[in-house]
Short mmCIF file of C-alpha atoms in Angstrom, two decimals:
data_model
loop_
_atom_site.label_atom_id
_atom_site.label_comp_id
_atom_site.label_asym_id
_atom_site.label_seq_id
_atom_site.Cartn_x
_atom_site.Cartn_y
_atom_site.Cartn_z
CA UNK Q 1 137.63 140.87 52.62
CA UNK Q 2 138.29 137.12 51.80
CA UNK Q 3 141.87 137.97 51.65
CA UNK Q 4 141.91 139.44 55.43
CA UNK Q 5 139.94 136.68 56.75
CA UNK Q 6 142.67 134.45 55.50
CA UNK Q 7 145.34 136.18 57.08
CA UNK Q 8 143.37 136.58 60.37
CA UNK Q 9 142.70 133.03 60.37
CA UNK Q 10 146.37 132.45 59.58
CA UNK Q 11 148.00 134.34 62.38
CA UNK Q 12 145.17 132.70 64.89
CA UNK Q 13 146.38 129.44 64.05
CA UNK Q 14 149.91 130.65 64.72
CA UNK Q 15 149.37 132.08 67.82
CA UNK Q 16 147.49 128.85 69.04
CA UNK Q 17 150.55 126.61 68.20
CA UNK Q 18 152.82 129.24 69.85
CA UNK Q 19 150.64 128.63 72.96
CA UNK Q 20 150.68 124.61 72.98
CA UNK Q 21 154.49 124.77 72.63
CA UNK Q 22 155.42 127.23 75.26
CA UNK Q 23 152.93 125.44 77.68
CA UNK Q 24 154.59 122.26 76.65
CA UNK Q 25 157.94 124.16 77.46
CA UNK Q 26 156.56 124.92 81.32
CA UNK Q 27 155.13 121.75 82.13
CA UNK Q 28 158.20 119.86 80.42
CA UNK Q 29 160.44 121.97 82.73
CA UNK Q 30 158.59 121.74 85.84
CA UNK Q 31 158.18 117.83 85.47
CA UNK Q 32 162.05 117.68 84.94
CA UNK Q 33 163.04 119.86 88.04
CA UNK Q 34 163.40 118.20 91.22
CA UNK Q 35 161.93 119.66 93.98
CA UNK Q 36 163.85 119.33 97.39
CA UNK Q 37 162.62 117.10 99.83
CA UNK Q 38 161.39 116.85 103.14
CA UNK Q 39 163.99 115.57 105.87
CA UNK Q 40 164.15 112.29 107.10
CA UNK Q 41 164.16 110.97 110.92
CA UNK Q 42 167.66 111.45 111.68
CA UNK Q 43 170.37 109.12 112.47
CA UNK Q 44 170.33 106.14 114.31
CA UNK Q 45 169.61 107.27 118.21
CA UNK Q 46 173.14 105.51 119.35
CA UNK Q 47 175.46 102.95 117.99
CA UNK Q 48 179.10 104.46 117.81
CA UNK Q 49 177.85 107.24 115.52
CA UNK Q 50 177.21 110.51 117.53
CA UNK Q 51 174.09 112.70 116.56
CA UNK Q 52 176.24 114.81 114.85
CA UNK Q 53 177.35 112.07 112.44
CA UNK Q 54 181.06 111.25 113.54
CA UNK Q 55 181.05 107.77 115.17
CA UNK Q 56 183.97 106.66 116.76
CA UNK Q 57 187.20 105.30 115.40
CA UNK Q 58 189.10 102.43 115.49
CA UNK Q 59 188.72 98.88 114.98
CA UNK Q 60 186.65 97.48 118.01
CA UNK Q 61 187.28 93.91 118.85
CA UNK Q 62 183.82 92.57 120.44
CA UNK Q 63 180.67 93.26 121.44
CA UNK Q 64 179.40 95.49 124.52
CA UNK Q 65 176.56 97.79 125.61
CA UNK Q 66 175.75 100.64 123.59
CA UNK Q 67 173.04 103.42 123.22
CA UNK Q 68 170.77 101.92 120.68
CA UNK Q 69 170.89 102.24 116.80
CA UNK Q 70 167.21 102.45 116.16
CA UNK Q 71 166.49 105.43 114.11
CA UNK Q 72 167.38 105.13 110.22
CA UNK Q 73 165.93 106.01 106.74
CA UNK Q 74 164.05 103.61 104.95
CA UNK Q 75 165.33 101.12 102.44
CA UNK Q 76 166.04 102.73 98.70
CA UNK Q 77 168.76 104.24 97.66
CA UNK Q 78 170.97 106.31 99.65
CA UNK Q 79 169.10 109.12 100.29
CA UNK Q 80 166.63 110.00 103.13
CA UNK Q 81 163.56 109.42 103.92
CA UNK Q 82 160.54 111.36 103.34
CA UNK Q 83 158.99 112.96 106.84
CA UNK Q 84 156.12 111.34 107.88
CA UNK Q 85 152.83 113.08 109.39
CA UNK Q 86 151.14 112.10 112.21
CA UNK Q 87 147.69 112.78 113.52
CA UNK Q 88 148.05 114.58 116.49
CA UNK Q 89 149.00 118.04 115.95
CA UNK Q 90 150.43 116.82 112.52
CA UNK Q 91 153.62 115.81 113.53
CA UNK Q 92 156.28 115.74 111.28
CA UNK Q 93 158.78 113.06 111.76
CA UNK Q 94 162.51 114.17 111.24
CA UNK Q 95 161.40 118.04 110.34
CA UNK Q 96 163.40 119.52 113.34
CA UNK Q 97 167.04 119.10 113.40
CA UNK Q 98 168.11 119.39 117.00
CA UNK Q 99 170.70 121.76 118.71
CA UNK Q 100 174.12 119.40 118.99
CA UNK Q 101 175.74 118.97 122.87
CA UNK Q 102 178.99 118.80 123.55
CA UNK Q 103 178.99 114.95 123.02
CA UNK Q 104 177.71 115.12 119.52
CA UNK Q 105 173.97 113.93 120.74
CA UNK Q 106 171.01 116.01 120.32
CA UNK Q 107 170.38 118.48 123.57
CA UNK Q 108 167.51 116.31 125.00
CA UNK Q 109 164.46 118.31 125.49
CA UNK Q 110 160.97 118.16 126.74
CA UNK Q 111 158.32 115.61 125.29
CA UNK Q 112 156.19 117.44 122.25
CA UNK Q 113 152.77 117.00 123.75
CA UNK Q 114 152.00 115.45 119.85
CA UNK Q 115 154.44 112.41 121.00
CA UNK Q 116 154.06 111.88 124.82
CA UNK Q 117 151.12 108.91 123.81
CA UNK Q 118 152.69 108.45 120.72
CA UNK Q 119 150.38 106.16 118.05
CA UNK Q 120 151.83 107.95 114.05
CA UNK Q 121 150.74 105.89 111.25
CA UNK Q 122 152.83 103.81 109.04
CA UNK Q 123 154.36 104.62 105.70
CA UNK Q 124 154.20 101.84 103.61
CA UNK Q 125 157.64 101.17 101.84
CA UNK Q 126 157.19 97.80 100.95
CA UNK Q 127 153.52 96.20 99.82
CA UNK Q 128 151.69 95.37 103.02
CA UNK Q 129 150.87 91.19 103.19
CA UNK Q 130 148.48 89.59 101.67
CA UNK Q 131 145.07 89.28 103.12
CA UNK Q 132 146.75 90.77 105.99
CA UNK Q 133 148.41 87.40 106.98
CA UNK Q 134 151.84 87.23 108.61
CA UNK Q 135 154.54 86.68 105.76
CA UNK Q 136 158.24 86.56 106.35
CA UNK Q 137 161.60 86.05 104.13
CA UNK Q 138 164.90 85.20 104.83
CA UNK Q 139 167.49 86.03 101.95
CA UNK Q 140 171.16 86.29 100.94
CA UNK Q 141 172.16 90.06 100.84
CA UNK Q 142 171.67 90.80 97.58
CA UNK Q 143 173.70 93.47 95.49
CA UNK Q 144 170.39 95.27 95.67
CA UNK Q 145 170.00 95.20 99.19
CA UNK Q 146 174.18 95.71 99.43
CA UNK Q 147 173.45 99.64 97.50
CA UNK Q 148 170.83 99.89 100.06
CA UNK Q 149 172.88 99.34 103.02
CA UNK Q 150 175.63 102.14 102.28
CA UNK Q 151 178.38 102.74 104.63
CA UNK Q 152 176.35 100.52 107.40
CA UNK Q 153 178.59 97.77 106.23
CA UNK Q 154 182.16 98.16 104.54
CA UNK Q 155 185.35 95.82 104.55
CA UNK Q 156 186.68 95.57 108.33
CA UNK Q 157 183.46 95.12 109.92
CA UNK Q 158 183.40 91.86 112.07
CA UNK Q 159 181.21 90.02 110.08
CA UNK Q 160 180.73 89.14 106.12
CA UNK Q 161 178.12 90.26 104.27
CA UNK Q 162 177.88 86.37 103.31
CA UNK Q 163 176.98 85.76 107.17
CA UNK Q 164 173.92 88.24 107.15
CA UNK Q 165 170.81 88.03 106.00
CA UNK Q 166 167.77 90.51 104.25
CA UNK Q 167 164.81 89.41 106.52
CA UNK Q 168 161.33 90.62 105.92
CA UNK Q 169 158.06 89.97 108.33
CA UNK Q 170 154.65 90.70 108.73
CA UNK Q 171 154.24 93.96 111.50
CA UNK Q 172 150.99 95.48 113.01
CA UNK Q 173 151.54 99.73 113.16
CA UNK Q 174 150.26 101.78 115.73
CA UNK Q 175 146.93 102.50 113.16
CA UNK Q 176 146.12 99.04 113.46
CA UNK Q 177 147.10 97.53 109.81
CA UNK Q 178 149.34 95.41 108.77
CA UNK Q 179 152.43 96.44 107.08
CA UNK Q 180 155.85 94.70 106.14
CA UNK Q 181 159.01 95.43 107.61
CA UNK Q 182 162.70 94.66 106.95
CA UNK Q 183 165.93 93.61 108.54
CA UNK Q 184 169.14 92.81 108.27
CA UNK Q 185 170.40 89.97 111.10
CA UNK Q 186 173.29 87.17 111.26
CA UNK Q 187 172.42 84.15 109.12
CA UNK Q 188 172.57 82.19 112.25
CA UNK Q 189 169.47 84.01 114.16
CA UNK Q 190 167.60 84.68 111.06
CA UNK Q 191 164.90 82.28 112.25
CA UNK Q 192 164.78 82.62 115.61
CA UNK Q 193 164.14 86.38 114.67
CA UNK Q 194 161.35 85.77 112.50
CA UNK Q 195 159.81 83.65 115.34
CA UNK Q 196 159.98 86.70 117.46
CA UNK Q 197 158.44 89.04 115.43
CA UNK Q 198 155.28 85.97 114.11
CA UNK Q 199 154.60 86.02 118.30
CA UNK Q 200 154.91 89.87 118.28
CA UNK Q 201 152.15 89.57 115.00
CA UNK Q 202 150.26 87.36 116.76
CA UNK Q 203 149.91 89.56 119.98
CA UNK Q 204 148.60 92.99 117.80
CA UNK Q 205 151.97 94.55 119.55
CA UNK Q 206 152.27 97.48 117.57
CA UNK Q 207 155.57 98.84 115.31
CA UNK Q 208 155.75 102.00 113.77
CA UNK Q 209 158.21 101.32 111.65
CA UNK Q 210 161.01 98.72 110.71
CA UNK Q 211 163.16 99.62 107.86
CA UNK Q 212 167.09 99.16 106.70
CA UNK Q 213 169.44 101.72 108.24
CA UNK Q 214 171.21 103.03 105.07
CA UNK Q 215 174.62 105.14 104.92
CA UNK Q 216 172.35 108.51 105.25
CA UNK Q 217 171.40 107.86 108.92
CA UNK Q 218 175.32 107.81 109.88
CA UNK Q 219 175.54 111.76 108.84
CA UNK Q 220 172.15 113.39 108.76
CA UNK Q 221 171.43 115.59 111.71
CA UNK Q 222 169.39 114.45 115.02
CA UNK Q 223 165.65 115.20 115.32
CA UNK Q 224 165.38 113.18 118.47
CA UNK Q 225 161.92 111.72 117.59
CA UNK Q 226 162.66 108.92 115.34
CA UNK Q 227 160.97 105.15 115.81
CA UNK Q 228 162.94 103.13 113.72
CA UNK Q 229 162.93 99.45 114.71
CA UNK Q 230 166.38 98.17 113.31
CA UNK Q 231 169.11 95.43 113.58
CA UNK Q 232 172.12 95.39 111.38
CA UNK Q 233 174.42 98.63 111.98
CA UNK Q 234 178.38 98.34 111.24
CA UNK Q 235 179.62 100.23 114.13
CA UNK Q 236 182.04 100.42 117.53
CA UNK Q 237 179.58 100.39 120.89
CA UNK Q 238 179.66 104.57 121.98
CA UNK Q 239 183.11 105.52 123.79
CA UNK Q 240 184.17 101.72 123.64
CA UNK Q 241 187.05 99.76 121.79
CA UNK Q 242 184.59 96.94 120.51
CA UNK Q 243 182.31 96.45 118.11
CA UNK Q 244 178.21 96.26 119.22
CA UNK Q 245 176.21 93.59 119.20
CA UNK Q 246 174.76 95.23 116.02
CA UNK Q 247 177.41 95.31 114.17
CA UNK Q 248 177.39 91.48 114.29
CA UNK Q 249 173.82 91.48 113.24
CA UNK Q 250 173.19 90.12 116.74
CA UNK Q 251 170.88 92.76 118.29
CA UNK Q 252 167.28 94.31 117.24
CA UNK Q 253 166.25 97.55 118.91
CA UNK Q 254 162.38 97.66 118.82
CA UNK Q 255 160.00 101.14 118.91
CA UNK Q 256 162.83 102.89 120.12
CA UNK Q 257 161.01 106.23 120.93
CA UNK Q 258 158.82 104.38 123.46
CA UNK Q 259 161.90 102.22 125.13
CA UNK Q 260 164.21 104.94 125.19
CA UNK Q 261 167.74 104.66 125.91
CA UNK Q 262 169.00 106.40 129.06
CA UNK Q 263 172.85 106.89 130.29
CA UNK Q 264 172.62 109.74 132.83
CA UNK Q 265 171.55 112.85 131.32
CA UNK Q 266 171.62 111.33 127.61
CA UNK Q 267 167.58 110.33 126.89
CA UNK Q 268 167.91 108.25 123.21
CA UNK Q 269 165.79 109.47 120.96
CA UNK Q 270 166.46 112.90 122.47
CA UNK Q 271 162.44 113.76 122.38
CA UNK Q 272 161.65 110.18 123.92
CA UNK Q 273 161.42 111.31 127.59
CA UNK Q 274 158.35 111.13 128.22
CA UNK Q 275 158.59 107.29 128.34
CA UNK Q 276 160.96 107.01 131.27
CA UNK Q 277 158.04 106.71 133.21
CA UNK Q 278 157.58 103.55 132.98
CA UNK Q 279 154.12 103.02 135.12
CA UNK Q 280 152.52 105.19 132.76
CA UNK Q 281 151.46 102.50 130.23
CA UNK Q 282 151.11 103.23 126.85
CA UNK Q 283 151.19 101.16 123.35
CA UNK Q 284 154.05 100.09 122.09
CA UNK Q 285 156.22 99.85 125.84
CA UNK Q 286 158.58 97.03 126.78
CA UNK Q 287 158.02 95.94 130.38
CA UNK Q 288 159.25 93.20 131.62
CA UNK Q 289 157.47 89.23 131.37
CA UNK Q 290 155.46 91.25 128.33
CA UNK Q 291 154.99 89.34 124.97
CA UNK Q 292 158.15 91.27 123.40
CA UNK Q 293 160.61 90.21 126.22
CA UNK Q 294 159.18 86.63 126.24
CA UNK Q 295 159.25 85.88 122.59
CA UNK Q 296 163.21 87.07 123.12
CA UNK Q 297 163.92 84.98 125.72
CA UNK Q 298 162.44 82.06 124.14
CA UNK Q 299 165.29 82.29 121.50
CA UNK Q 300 167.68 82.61 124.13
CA UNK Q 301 168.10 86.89 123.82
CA UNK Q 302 168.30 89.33 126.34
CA UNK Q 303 166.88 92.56 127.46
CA UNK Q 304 168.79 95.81 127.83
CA UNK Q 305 165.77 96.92 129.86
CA UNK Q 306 167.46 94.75 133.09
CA UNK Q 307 170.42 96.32 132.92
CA UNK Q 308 171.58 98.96 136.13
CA UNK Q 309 173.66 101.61 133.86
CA UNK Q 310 173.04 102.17 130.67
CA UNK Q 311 169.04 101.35 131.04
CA UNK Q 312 168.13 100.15 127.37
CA UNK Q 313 165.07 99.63 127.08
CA UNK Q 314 164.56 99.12 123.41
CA UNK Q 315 167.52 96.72 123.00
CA UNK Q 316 167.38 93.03 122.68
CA UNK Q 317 170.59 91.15 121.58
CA UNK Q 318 172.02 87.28 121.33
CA UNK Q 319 175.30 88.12 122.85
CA UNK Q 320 173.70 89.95 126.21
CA UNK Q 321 175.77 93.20 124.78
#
């Protein structure tokens, strides 16, 4: 009797350990597997890089008017951005690739009733300022930052990565908090942008988001719904043989879902149309003698919004491209 108790006791000890290592095994395994992703918001709404991901060629000589480079993944490394939920409807930003037109756009279709009085939260990527003052920065491009950037910058493009700068400022979001935001701008209007977007803090004007426009925005697939305010992009202005004020680091596009881009039947962001109307007045607009297009003029900047054809309404540069 003593003899089987041993061995029962033996092989229940055995059978325990056999347990703890093959649940080890599983949990080991699953913590090493990468799940895929969600997708990210798309690629920038214009520059010279159609929706599609194929920009134009060439080596462009100066800058001109282009549709608007405003959607991008955040800052990281070169992958995309997680989609981000909002609260009507639950929303998820960059979850629907869009149907490609002959142009290489996104076919521009109806408003989603979730995003006609759009207000989605903000995803924190960067820690949000202290005591919710406003806090800027105004750095060298680091060979962090340089990772970050991807194919947005490479050797040809009209200006150094020694002339541009990593800027970082205080923004409100459309849920009322305060959040941080980055950019990347010429040296030489580094300030002057960092005085805009203090007057912008100031006012409560609202930003969904303001992150770095990284290599994965130039091929990823449209969604048409992304809100990316942006600067720096390294590319020719759309059909045109010279370079966009963005790829001097001389433009900002700001909330570009609710200051679309329009160029007859093209609507940038390709969901955005809802916001041609501009008498309907919702958060986050543009209109003209406004907070945002007064703190631009002030630094001498103007507004793509008071242009006849292309109508820009996100767009604000130093070179009036």
């Amino acid at each position: 009797m003593v003899r089987f108790c041993t061995v029962v006791r033996l092989c229940t000890v055995v059978l325990l350990v056999c347990a703890v290592a093959t649940a080890s095994a599983v949990l080991a395994g699953c913590a090493g597997s990468r799940q895929p992703g969600p997708p990210g918001s798309g690629p920038p709404v214009g520059e010279a890089t159609s929706s599609g991901g194929t920009g134009d060629g060439g080596s462009p000589q100066a800058p001109g008017s282009e549709p608007p480079g405003g959607t991008a993944p955040p800052g990281g490394t070169a992958t995309r951005p997680p989609a981000t939920t909002g609260p009507a409807g639950g929303w998820r930003v960059g979850a629907r690739p869009l149907p490609l037109r002959p142009d290489g756009f996104g076919e521009v279709l109806p408003t989603p009733a979730a995003l006609r009085d759009r207000r989605l939260p903000t995803l924190d990527r960067l820690p949000p300022p202290p005591r919710g003052r406003f806090r800027s920065s105004v750095r060298p491009i680091s060979p962090a930052v340089r990772a970050r950037m991807g194919t947005t910058w490479k050797p040809g493009c009209p200006v150094g990565l020694a002339d541009l700068r990593y800027v970082t400022v205080s923004f409100r979001g459309f849920d009322g908090r305060a959040h941080t935001g980055e950019l990347v701008v010429h040296r030489r209007v580094a300030a002057g942008v960092v005085s805009v977007f203090a007057r912008l803090y100031r006012a409560r004007f609202p930003i969904e988001e303001m992150r770095l426009v990284t290599g994965a925005d130039l091929t990823a697939r449209p969604t048409g719904d992304g809100n990316n305010t942006a600067a720096f992009v390294c590319r020719a202005a759309r059909k045109q043989t010279r370079w966009s004020a963005h790829a001097y680091g001389l433009a900002v596009d700001v909330d570009p879902f609710q200051n679309p881009y329009r160029r007859g039947d093209l609507v940038l962001p390709e969901l955005a149309s809802a916001y041609l109307d501009r008498g309907d007045r919702r958060p986050g607009m543009i209109h003209p003698g406004d907070v945002v297009t007064t703190a631009f003029a002030a630094i001498g900047w103007t507004w793509g919004g008071t242009w006849r054809t292309p109508k820009d309404l996100m767009h604000f540069s130093a070179t009036g491209g």
